[in-house]
JSON list of C-alpha atoms in Angstrom, two decimals:
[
{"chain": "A", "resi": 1, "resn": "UNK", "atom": "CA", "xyz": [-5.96, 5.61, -3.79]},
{"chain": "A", "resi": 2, "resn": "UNK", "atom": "CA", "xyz": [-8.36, 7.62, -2.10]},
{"chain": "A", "resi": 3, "resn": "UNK", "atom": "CA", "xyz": [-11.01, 4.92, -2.39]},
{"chain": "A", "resi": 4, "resn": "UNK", "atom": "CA", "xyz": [-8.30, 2.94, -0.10]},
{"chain": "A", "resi": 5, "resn": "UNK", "atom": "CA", "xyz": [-7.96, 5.83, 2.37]},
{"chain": "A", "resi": 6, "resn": "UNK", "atom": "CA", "xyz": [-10.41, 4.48, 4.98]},
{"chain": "A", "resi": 7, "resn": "UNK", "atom": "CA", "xyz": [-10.43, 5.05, 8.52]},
{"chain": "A", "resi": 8, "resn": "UNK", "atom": "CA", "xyz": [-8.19, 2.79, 10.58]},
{"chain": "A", "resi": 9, "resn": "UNK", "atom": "CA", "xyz": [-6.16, 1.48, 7.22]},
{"chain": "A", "resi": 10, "resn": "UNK", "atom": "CA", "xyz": [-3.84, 3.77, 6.88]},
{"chain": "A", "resi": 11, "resn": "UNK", "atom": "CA", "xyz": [-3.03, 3.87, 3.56]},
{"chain": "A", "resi": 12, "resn": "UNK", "atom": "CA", "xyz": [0.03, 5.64, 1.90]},
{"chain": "A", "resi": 13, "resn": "UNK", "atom": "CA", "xyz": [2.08, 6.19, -0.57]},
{"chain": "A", "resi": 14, "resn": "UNK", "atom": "CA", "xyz": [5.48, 4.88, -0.34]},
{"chain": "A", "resi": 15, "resn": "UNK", "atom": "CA", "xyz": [9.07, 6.78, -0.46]},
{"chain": "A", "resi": 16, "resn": "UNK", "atom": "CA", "xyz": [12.41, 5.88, -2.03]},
{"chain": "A", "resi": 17, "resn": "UNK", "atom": "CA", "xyz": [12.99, 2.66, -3.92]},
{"chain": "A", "resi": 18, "resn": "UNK", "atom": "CA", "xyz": [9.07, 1.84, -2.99]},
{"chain": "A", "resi": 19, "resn": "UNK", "atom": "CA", "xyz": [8.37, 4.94, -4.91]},
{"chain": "A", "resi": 20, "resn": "UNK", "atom": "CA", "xyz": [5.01, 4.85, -6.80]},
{"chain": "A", "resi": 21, "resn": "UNK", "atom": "CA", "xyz": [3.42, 1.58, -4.54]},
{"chain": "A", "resi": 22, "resn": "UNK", "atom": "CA", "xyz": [1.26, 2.48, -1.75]},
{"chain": "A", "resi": 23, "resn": "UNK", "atom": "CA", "xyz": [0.76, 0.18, 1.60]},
{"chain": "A", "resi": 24, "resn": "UNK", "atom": "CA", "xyz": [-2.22, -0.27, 4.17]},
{"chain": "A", "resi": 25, "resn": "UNK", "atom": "CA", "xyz": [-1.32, -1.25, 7.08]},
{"chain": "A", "resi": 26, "resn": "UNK", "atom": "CA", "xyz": [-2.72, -4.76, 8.45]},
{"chain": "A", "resi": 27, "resn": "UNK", "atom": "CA", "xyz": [-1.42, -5.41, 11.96]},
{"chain": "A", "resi": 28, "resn": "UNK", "atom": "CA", "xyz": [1.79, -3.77, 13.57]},
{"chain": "A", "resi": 29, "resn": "UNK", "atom": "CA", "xyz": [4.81, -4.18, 11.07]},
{"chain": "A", "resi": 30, "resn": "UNK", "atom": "CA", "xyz": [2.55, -5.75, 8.43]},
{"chain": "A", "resi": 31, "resn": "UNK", "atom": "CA", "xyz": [1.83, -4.15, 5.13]},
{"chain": "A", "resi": 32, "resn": "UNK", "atom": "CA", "xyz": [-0.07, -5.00, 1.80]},
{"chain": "A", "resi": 33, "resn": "UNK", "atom": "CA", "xyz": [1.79, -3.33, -0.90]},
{"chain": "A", "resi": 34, "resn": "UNK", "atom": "CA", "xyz": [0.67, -2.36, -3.94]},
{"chain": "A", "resi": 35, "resn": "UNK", "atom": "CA", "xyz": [0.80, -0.28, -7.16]},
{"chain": "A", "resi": 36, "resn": "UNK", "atom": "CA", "xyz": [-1.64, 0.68, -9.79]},
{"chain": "A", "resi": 37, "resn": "UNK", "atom": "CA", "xyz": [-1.80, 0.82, -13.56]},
{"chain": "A", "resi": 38, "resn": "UNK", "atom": "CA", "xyz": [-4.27, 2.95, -14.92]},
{"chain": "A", "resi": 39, "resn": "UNK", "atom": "CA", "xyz": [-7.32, 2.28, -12.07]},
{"chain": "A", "resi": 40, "resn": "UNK", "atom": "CA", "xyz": [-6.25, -0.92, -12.06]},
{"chain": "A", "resi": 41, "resn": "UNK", "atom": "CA", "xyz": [-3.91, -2.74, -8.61]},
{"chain": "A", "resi": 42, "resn": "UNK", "atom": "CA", "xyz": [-1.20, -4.33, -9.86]},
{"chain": "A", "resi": 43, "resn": "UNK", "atom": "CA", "xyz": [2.32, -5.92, -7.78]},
{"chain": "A", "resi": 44, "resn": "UNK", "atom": "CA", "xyz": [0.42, -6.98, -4.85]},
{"chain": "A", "resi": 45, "resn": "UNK", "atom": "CA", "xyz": [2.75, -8.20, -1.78]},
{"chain": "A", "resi": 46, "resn": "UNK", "atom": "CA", "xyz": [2.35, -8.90, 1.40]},
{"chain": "A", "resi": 47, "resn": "UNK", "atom": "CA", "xyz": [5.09, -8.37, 3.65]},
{"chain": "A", "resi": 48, "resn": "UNK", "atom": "CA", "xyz": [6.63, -7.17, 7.21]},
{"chain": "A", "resi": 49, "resn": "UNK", "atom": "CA", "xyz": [7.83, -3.20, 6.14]},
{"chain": "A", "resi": 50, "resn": "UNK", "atom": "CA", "xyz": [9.66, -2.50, 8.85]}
]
């Protein structure tokens, strides 16, 4: 994740049922989601978060 934590992306790990995916944020409510096996991304979405 921290190779994702570049300025102006936003990246973060996600709460609650979203637990263990993290998001970077593309443009206002837009998010691509993800999770990670190993250093692998895996689950990839695309979706408006809020």
């Amino acid at each position: 994740p921290r190779d994702m934590d570049l300025p102006g992306w936003r990246c973060h790990a996600l709460m609650g049922a979203m637990k263990g995916h993290w998001a970077v944020w593309v443009d206002e409510n837009w998010r691509l989601i993800f999770a990670f096996e190993g250093a692998d991304v895996v689950r990839v979405d695309y979706r408006d978060y809020h």
